[in-house]
XYZ file of C-alpha atoms in Angstrom:
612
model
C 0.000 0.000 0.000
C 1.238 3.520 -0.524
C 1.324 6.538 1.891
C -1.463 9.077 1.721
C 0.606 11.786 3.030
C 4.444 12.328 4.839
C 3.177 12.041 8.155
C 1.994 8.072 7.492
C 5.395 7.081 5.779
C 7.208 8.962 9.018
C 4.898 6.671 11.259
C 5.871 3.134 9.324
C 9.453 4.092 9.146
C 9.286 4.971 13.362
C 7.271 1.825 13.623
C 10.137 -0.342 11.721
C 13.164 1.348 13.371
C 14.034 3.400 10.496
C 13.372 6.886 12.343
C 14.981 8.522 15.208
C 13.437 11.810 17.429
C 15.206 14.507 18.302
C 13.639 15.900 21.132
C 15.656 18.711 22.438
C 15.328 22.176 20.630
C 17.233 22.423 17.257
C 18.528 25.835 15.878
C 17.623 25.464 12.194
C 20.761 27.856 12.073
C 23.886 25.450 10.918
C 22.966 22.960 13.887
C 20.017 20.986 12.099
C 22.035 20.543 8.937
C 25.250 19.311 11.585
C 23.114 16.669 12.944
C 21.408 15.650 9.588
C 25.522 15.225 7.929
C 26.209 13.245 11.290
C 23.770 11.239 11.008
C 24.358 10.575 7.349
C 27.992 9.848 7.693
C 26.956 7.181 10.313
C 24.075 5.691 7.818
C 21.557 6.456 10.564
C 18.234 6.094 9.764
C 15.264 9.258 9.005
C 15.328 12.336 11.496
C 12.540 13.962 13.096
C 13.257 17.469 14.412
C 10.287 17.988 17.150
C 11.323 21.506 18.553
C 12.551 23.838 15.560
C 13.502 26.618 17.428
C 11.894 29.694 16.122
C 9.034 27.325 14.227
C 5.762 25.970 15.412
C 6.200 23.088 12.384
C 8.665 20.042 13.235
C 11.013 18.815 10.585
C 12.359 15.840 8.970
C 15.162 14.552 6.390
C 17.370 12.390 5.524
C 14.326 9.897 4.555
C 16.171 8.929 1.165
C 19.588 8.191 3.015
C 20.082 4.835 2.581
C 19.047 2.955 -0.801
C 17.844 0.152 1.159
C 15.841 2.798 3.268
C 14.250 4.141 0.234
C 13.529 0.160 -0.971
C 11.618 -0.193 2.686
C 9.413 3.133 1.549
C 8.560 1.704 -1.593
C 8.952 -2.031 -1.203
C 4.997 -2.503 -2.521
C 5.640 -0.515 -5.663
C 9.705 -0.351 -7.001
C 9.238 -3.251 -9.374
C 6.285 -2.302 -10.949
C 7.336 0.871 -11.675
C 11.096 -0.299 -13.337
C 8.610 -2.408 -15.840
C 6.683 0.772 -16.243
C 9.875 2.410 -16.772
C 11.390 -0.214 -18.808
C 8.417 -0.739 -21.471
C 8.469 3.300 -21.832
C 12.268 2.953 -23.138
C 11.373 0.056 -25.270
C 7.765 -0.982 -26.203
C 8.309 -3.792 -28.205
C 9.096 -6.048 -25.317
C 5.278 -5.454 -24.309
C 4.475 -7.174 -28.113
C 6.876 -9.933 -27.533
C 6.250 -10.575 -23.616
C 2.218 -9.966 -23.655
C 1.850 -12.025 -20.152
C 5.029 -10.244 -18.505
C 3.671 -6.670 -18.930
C -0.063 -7.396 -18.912
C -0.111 -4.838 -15.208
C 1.342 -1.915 -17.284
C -1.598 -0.094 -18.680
C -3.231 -0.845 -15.403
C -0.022 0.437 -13.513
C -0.694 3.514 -15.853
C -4.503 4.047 -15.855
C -3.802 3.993 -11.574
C -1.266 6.649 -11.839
C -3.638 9.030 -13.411
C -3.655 12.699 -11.331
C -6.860 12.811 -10.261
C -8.568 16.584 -9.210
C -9.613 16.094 -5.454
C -10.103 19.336 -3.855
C -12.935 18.729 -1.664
C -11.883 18.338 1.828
C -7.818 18.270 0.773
C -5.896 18.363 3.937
C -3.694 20.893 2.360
C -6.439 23.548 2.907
C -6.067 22.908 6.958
C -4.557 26.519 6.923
C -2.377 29.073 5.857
C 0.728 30.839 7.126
C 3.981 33.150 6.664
C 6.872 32.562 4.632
C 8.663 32.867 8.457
C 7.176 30.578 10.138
C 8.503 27.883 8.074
C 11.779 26.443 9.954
C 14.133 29.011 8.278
C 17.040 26.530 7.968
C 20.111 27.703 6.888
C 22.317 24.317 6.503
C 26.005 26.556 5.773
C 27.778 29.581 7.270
C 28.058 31.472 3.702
C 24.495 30.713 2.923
C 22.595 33.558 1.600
C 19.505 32.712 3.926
C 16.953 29.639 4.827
C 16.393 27.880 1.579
C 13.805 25.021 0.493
C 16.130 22.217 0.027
C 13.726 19.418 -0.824
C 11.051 21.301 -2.846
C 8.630 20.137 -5.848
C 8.374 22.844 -8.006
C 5.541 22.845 -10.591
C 5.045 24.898 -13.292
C 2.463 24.851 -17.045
C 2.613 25.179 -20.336
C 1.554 28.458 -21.429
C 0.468 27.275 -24.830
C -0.565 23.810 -23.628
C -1.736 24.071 -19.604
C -3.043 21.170 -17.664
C -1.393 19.019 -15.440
C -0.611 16.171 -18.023
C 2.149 19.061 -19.966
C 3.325 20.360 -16.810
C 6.709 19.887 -14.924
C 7.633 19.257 -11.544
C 11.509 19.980 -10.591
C 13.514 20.108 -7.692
C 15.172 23.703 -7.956
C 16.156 25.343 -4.971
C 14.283 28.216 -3.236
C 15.808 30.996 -1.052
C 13.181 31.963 1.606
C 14.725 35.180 2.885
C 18.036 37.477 3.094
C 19.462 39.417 0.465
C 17.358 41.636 -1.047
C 13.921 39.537 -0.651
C 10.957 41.445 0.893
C 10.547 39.206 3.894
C 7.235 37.016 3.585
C 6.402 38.781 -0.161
C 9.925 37.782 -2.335
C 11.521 34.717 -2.267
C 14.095 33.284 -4.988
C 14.202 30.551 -8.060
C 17.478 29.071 -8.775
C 17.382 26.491 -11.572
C 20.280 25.090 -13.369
C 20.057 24.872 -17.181
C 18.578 22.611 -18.863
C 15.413 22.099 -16.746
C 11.740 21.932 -17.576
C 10.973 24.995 -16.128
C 13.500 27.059 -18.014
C 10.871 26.541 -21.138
C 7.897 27.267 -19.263
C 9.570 30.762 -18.436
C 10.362 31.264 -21.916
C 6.816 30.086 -22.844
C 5.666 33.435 -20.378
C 8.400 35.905 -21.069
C 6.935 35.550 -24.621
C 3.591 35.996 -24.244
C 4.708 38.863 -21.657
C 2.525 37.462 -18.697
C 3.553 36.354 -15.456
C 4.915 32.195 -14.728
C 2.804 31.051 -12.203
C 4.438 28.660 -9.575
C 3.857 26.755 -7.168
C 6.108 24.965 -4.484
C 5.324 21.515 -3.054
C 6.991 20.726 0.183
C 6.087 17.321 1.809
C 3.442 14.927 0.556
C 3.955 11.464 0.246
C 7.561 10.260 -0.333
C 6.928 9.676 -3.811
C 6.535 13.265 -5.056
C 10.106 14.053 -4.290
C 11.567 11.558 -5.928
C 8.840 12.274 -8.842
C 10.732 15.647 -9.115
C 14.239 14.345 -9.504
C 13.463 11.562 -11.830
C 14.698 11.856 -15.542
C 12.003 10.620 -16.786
C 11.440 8.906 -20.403
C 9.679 11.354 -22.738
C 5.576 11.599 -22.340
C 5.704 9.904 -18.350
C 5.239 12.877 -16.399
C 6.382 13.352 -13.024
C 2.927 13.214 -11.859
C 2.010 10.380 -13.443
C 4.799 8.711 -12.217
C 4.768 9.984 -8.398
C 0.981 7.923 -8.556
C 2.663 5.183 -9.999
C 5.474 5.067 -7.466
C 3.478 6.067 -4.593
C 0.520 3.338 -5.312
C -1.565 6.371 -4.764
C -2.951 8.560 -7.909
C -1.600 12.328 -7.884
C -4.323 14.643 -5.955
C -4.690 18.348 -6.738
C -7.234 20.971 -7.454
C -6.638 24.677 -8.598
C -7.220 27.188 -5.935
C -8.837 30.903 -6.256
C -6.232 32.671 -8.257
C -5.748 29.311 -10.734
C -2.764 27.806 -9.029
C -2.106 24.104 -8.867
C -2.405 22.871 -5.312
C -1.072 19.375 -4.540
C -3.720 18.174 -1.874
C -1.356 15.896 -0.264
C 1.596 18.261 0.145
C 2.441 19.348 3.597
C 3.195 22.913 2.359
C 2.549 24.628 -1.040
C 3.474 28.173 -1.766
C 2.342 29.744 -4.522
C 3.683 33.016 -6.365
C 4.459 34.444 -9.864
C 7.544 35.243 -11.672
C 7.516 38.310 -13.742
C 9.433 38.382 -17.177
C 12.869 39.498 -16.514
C 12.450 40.458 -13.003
C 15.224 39.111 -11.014
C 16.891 39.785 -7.875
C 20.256 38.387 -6.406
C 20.183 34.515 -4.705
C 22.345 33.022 -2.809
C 25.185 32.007 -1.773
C 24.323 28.631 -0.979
C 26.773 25.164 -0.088
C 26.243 23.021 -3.228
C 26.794 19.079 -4.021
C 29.992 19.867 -5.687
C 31.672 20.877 -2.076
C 31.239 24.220 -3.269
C 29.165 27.496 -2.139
C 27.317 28.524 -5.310
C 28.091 32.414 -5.546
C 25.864 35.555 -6.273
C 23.724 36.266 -9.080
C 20.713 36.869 -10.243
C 17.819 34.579 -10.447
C 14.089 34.839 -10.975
C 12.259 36.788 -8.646
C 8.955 35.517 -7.403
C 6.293 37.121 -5.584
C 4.511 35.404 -2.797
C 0.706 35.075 -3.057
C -0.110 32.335 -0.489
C 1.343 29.586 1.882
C -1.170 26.480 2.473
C -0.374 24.070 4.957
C -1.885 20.791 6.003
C -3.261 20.177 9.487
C 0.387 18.120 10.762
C 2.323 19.449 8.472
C 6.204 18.226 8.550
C 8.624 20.470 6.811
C 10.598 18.140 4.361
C 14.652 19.130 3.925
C 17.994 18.152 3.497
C 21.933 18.887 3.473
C 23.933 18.918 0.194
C 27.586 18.932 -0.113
C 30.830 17.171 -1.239
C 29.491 13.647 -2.074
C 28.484 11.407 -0.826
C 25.155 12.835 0.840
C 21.374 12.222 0.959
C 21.325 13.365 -2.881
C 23.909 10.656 -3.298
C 21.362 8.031 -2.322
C 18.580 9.646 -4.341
C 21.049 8.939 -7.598
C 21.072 5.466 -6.385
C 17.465 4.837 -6.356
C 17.252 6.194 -9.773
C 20.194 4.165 -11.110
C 17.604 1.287 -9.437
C 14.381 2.242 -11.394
C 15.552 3.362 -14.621
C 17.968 0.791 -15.167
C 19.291 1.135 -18.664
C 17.393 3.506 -20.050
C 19.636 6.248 -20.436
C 21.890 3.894 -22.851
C 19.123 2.142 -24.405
C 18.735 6.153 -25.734
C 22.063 6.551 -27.587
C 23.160 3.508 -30.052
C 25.949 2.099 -29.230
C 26.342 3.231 -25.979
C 26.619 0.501 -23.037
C 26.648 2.083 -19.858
C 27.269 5.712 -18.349
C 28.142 6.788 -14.625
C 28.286 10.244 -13.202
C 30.719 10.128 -10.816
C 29.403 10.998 -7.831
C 32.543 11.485 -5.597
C 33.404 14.149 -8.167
C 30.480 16.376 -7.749
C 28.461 14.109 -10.838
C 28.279 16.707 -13.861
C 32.569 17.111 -13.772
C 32.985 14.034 -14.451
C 31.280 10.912 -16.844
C 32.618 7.594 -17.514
C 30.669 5.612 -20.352
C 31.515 2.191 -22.656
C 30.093 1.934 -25.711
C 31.265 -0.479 -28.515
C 33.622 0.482 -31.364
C 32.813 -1.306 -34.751
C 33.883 0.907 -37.395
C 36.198 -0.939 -38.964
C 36.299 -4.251 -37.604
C 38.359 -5.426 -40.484
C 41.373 -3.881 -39.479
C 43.885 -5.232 -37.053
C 44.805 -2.095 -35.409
C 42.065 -0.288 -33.092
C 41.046 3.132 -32.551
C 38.561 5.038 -31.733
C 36.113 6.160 -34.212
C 32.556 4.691 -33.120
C 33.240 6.083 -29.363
C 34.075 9.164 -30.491
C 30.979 9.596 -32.302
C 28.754 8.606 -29.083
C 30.321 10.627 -27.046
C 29.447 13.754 -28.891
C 26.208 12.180 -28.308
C 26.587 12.345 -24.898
C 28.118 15.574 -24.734
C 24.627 16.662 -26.711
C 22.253 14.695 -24.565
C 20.356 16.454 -22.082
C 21.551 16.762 -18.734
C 24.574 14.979 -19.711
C 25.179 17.590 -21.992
C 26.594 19.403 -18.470
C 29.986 17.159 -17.908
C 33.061 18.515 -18.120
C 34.999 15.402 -18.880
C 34.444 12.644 -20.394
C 36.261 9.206 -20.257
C 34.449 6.470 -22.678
C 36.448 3.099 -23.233
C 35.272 0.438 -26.234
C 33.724 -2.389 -23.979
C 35.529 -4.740 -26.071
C 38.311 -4.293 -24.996
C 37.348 -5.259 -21.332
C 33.962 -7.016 -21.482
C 33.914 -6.919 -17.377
C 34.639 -3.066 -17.012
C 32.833 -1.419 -15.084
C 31.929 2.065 -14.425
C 31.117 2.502 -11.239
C 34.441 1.182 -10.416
C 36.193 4.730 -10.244
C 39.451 3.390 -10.276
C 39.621 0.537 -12.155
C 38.345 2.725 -15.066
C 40.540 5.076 -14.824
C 43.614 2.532 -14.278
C 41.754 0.778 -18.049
C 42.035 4.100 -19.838
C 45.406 5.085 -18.340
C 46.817 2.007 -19.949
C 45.493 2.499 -23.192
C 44.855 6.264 -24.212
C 47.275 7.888 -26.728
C 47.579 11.133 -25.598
C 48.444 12.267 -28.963
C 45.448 11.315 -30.423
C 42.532 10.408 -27.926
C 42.285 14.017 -26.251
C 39.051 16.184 -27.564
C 38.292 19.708 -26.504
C 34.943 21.797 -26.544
C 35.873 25.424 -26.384
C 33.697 28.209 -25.143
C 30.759 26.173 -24.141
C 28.251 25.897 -21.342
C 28.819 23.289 -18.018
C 26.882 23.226 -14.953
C 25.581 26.483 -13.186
C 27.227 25.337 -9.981
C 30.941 24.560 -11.654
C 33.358 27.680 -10.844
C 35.979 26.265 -12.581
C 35.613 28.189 -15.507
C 35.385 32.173 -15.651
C 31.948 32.706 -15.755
C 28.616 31.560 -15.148
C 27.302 28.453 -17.103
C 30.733 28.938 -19.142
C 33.728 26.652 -19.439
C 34.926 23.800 -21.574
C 34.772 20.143 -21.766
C 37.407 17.326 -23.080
C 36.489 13.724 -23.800
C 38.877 11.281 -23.971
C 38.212 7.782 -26.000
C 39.914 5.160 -25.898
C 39.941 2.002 -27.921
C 42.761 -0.727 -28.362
C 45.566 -3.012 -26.495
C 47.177 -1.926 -23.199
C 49.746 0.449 -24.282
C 51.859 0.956 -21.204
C 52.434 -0.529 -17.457
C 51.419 2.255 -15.096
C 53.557 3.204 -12.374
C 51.888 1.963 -8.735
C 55.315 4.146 -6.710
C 57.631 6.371 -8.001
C 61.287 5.026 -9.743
C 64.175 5.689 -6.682
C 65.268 8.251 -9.666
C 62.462 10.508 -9.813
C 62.748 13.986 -8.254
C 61.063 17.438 -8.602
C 62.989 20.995 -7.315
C 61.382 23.307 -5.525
C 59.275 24.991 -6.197
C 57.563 21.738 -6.290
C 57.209 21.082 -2.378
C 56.183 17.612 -2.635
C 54.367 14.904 -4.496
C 52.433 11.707 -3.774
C 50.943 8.542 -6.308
C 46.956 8.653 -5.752
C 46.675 5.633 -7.994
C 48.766 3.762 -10.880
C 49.597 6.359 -12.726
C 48.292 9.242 -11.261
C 50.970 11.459 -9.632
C 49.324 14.375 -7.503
C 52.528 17.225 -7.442
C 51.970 20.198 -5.014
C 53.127 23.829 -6.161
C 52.693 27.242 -5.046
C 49.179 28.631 -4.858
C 48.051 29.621 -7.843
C 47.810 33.292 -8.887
C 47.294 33.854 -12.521
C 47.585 31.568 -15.608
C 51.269 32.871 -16.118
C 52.948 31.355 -13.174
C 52.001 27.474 -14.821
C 54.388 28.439 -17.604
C 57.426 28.517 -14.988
C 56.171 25.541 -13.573
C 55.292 23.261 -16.641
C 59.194 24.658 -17.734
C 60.381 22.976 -14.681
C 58.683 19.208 -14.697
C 59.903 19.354 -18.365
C 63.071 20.102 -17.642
C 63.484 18.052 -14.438
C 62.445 14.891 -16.253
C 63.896 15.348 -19.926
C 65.769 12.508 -20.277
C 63.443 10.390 -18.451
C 61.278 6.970 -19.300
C 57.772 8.612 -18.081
C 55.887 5.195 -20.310
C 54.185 4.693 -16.799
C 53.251 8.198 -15.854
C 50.921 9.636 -17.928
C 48.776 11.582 -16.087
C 50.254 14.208 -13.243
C 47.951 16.625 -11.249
C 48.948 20.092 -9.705
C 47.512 20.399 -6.768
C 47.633 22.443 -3.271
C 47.537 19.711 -1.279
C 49.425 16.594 -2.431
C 49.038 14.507 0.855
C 45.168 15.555 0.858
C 44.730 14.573 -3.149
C 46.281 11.412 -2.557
C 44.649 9.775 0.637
C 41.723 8.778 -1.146
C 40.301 8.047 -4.717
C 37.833 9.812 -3.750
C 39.676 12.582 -2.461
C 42.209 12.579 -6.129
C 38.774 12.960 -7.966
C 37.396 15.448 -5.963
C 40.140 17.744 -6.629
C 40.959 17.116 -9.896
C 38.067 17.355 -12.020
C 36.317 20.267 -9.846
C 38.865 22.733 -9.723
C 40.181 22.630 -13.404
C 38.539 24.173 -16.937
C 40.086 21.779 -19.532
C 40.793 24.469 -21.898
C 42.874 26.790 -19.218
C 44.193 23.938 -17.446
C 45.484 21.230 -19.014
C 49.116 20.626 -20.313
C 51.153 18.630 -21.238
C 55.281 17.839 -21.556
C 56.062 17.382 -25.061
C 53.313 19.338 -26.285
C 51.984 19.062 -29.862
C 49.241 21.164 -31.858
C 48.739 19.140 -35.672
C 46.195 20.617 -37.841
C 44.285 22.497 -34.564
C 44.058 18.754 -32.634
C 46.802 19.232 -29.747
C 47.828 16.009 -27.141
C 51.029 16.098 -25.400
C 53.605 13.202 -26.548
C 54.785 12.787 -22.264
C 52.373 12.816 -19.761
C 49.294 14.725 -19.343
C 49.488 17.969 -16.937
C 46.255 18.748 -15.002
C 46.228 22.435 -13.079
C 43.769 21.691 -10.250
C 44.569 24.159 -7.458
C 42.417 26.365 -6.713
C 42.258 29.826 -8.867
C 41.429 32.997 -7.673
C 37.690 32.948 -9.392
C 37.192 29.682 -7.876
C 34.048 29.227 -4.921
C 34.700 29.117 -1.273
C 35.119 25.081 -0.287
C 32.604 23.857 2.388
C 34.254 23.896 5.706
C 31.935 22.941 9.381
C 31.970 25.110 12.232
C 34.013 23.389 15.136
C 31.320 25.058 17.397
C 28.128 23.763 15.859
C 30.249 20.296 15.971
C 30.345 20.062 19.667
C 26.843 20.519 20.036
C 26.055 17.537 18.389
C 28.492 15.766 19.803
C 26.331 16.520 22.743
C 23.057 14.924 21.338
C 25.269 12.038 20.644
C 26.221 11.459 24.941
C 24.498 9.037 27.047
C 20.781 10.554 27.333
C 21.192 12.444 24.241
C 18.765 11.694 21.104
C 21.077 10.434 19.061
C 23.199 8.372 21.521
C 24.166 5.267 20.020
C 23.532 6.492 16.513
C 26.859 8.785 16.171
């Protein structure tokens, strides 16, 4: 069965030891977001925050921690809904397997949104943008924001639920600029749903109406992260999911209410009104910086009768979003390659902040009557990628010919990286986008939305042993204050801080020079870096680093450098700049502070004692 609402899911989870209570009063300033990472980091299980200082409303996250606590939520529902999933990429398997999918269309007809708007629960009452637990979850933040929202928007030329979209795109409650309890802000990245609806409006020179879900059953969030298969919308699929058809009605001033949610606020964004959001901690370990995003006006805050404000923390991976990519690796399967021919599997690498960094197979069948291979096939799917959607937003790019390795696997962050570092010819296999767009929350290059990518294929035999420690010969002068292998080889070399793109030159002059007349077969990738021993404890950690903090057109280099017919690739190994520039965001660092205080909670008699 599915839940009616967030208060019932709360309730089973609690019933099946999958929630804890924190009793004592919170500050929804830096300490709720300190307990939530704590409790995280110690795969706890779902918090409830009873006494929000400052807020009659208690609140809850981490739900969607653990992908076997999201299984437990929808343990009734999860396999129907990958068949739904899986016939939507590929209806033909319905015509050859008419037994196996006889459920779908009545999985489908179920998940109809139905209007309900007699007696909703969401019309309980109404309240102020400030009574909502104004959590702020990092000491830069710009203000409270909405960190788990569902935000819905039409079709100006084709409204109705059916065309409409439902996102998760942050909201900034207050600070700033905002007129407390009348202004709050939009942030969405490119490439979302709601980006056309806004250009729908601008055109037609009438306001976007909005409106915010917060809450509701479990199934609606995840609705609003899901990239869905084209014509399943998120509604449709949250019924699906949830066992329980989407309910909503349109209120007074023709704004969609979800009847179910805990919290909907509704407002209107103007065309080309914007005021500046943020900053605010982001999943690439980052605070995203200043600028301006839509503006939009409040008209009303509904909430239901025991209403439960819904958030969570983002940061460097792995956190609760971390988990929500698992669960949709779990429903949608293969879709996303079914999409592209040729293309076998795809992983964005969540330890490196996901868009920075994909890693794909695909096959490579060009020319299969030649003896030697290269890439040709690969190359053309990843331009595919690179052109697809959201995955249109990495920065780099590794994609290997699954021939080659029939067991690779790319989830395994190093043993991918170890399979293309033995094979790519640096000469050939390096491809650069120029002046392009990457994700809004990437710094690395000099502007908003703007930086490069590079993809590197690779396709052949294993052209070199990599290094797994450094030859007794090998040495680096100062500047060069010391260096570390991360992996086989990966060499992570740590210079001065960085200060403008001039000072590489001295500094690419002197690994050249240093190792001249050196056998570097086994080295062919080395990393600048700040912190060598940091970059180098962890795979994690060396991936972090390396493909967050550097623009592949301003950072990369090379010794033995070569530019043929506007291709360049580097005939030693490849040089990656990854300290940290001046234009660069602030990293995410915890207050010691706010640290003790939940190393209270976690002493004998404390709420969370035993759990951290």
């Amino acid at each position: 069965m599915g839940y009616s609402s967030l208060q019932a899911c709360i309730t089973d989870l609690e019933k099946n030891g999958h929630l804890v209570r924190i009793k004592e009063q919170v500050d929804p300033y830096l300490q709720m977001a300190a307990i939530h990472l704590r409790v995280f980091e110690n795969e706890g299980s779902a918090i409830l925050f009873e006494n929000v200082k400052g807020s009659k409303f208690p609140a809850v996250s981490n739900l969607f921690g653990t992908l076997d606590r999201s299984k437990f939520i929808f343990r009734d529902t999860l396999e129907k809904i990958k068949v739904l999933v899986d016939i939507k990429n590929d209806p033909i398997k319905a015509i050859k397997n008419p037994f196996k999918y006889a459920g779908v269309g009545l999985t489908a007809l179920s998940a109809l949104p139905m209007k309900s708007g007699a007696g909703a629960p969401i019309k309980f009452g109404k309240c102020n943008i400030s009574d909502i637990p104004q959590i702020v979850n990092w000491p830069m933040d710009g203000g409270p924001f909405v960190t788990m929202p569902q935000v819905y928007t039409e079709d100006a030329d084709k409204p109705g639920i059916m065309n409409a979209n439902l996102g998760m795109y942050r909201i900034q409650l207050a600070g700033n600029d905002y007129v407390q309890n009348q202004e709050i802000g939009l942030h969405y990245q490119i490439h979302r749903g709601i980006g056309v609806h806004q250009t729908q409006a601008n055109a037609k020179g009438q306001p976007l109406k909005v409106s915010i879900f917060v809450g509701g059953p479990p199934a609606h969030p995840v609705a609003a992260v899901m990239p869905l298969p084209e014509g399943l919308s998120e509604m449709t699929f949250a019924g699906a999911l949830g066992n329980r058809r989407f309910r909503y009605f349109y209120d007074a001033e023709g704004f969609c209410i979800s009847a179910d949610a805990d919290f909907v606020i509704t407002g209107t964004v103007m065309p080309h009104e914007n005021k500046p959001e943020g900053p605010f901690g982001d999943h690439l370990g980052y605070y995203s910086l200043v600028h301006p995003f839509p503006l939009m006006k409040v008209h009303n805050v509904y909430h239901r009768k025991d209403a439960v404000w819904s958030f969570t923390v983002v940061g460097r991976p792995p956190q609760e979003d971390t988990s929500f990519g698992a669960l949709i690796h779990e429903i949608t399967g293969s879709a996303i390659p079914k999409e592209i021919p040729g293309l076998h599997a795809v992983n964005a690498v969540d330890a490196a902040g996901v868009h920075p960094l994909l890693f794909a197979t695909g096959s490579e069948r060009y020319t299969p009557y030649l003896k030697e291979r290269k890439p040709q096939e690969i190359v053309t799917i990843a331009n595919h990628i690179l052109g697809k959607g959201q995955l249109s937003l990495a920065k780099y790019l590794f994609i290997a010919a699954q021939e080659d390795d029939p067991k690779l696997n790319v989830n395994d962050i190093g043993g991918f990286l170890k399979h293309i570092l033995q094979r790519v010819e640096l000469t050939r296999d390096l491809h650069f986008h120029t002046n392009t767009t990457i994700d809004t929350l990437d710094y690395s290059g000099e502007g908003l939305n703007s930086g490069s990518k590079l993809a590197v294929t690779v396709a052949g035999d294993i052209k070199r042993e990599l290094w797994t420690e450094l030859p007794d010969w090998f040495s680096l002068p100062r500047p060069i204050s010391a260096y570390k292998m991360a992996m086989p080889g990966v060499l992570m070399v740590e210079v001065p801080k960085h200060v403008n793109h001039k000072d590489i030159d001295n500094i690419i002059s002197i690994i050249e020079y240093s190792l001249q007349d050196e056998d570097l077969t086994g080295l062919p990738l080395i990393v600048l870096c700040d912190d060598a021993g940091f970059a180098a404890q962890t795979i994690n950690n060396f991936v972090w680093v390396t493909f967050t903090r550097s623009n592949p057109s301003h950072d990369i280099y090379g010794v033995g450098s070569i530019t043929e017919h506007k291709h360049w690739g580097c005939k030693g190994p490849l040089i990656i700049d990854a300290r940290i520039k001046p234009h660069h965001a602030p990293v995410l660092e915890r207050v010691p502070e706010v640290e003790k205080t939940v190393d209270k909670l976690g002493e004998k008699g404390g709420s969370l004692f035993g759990i951290i």
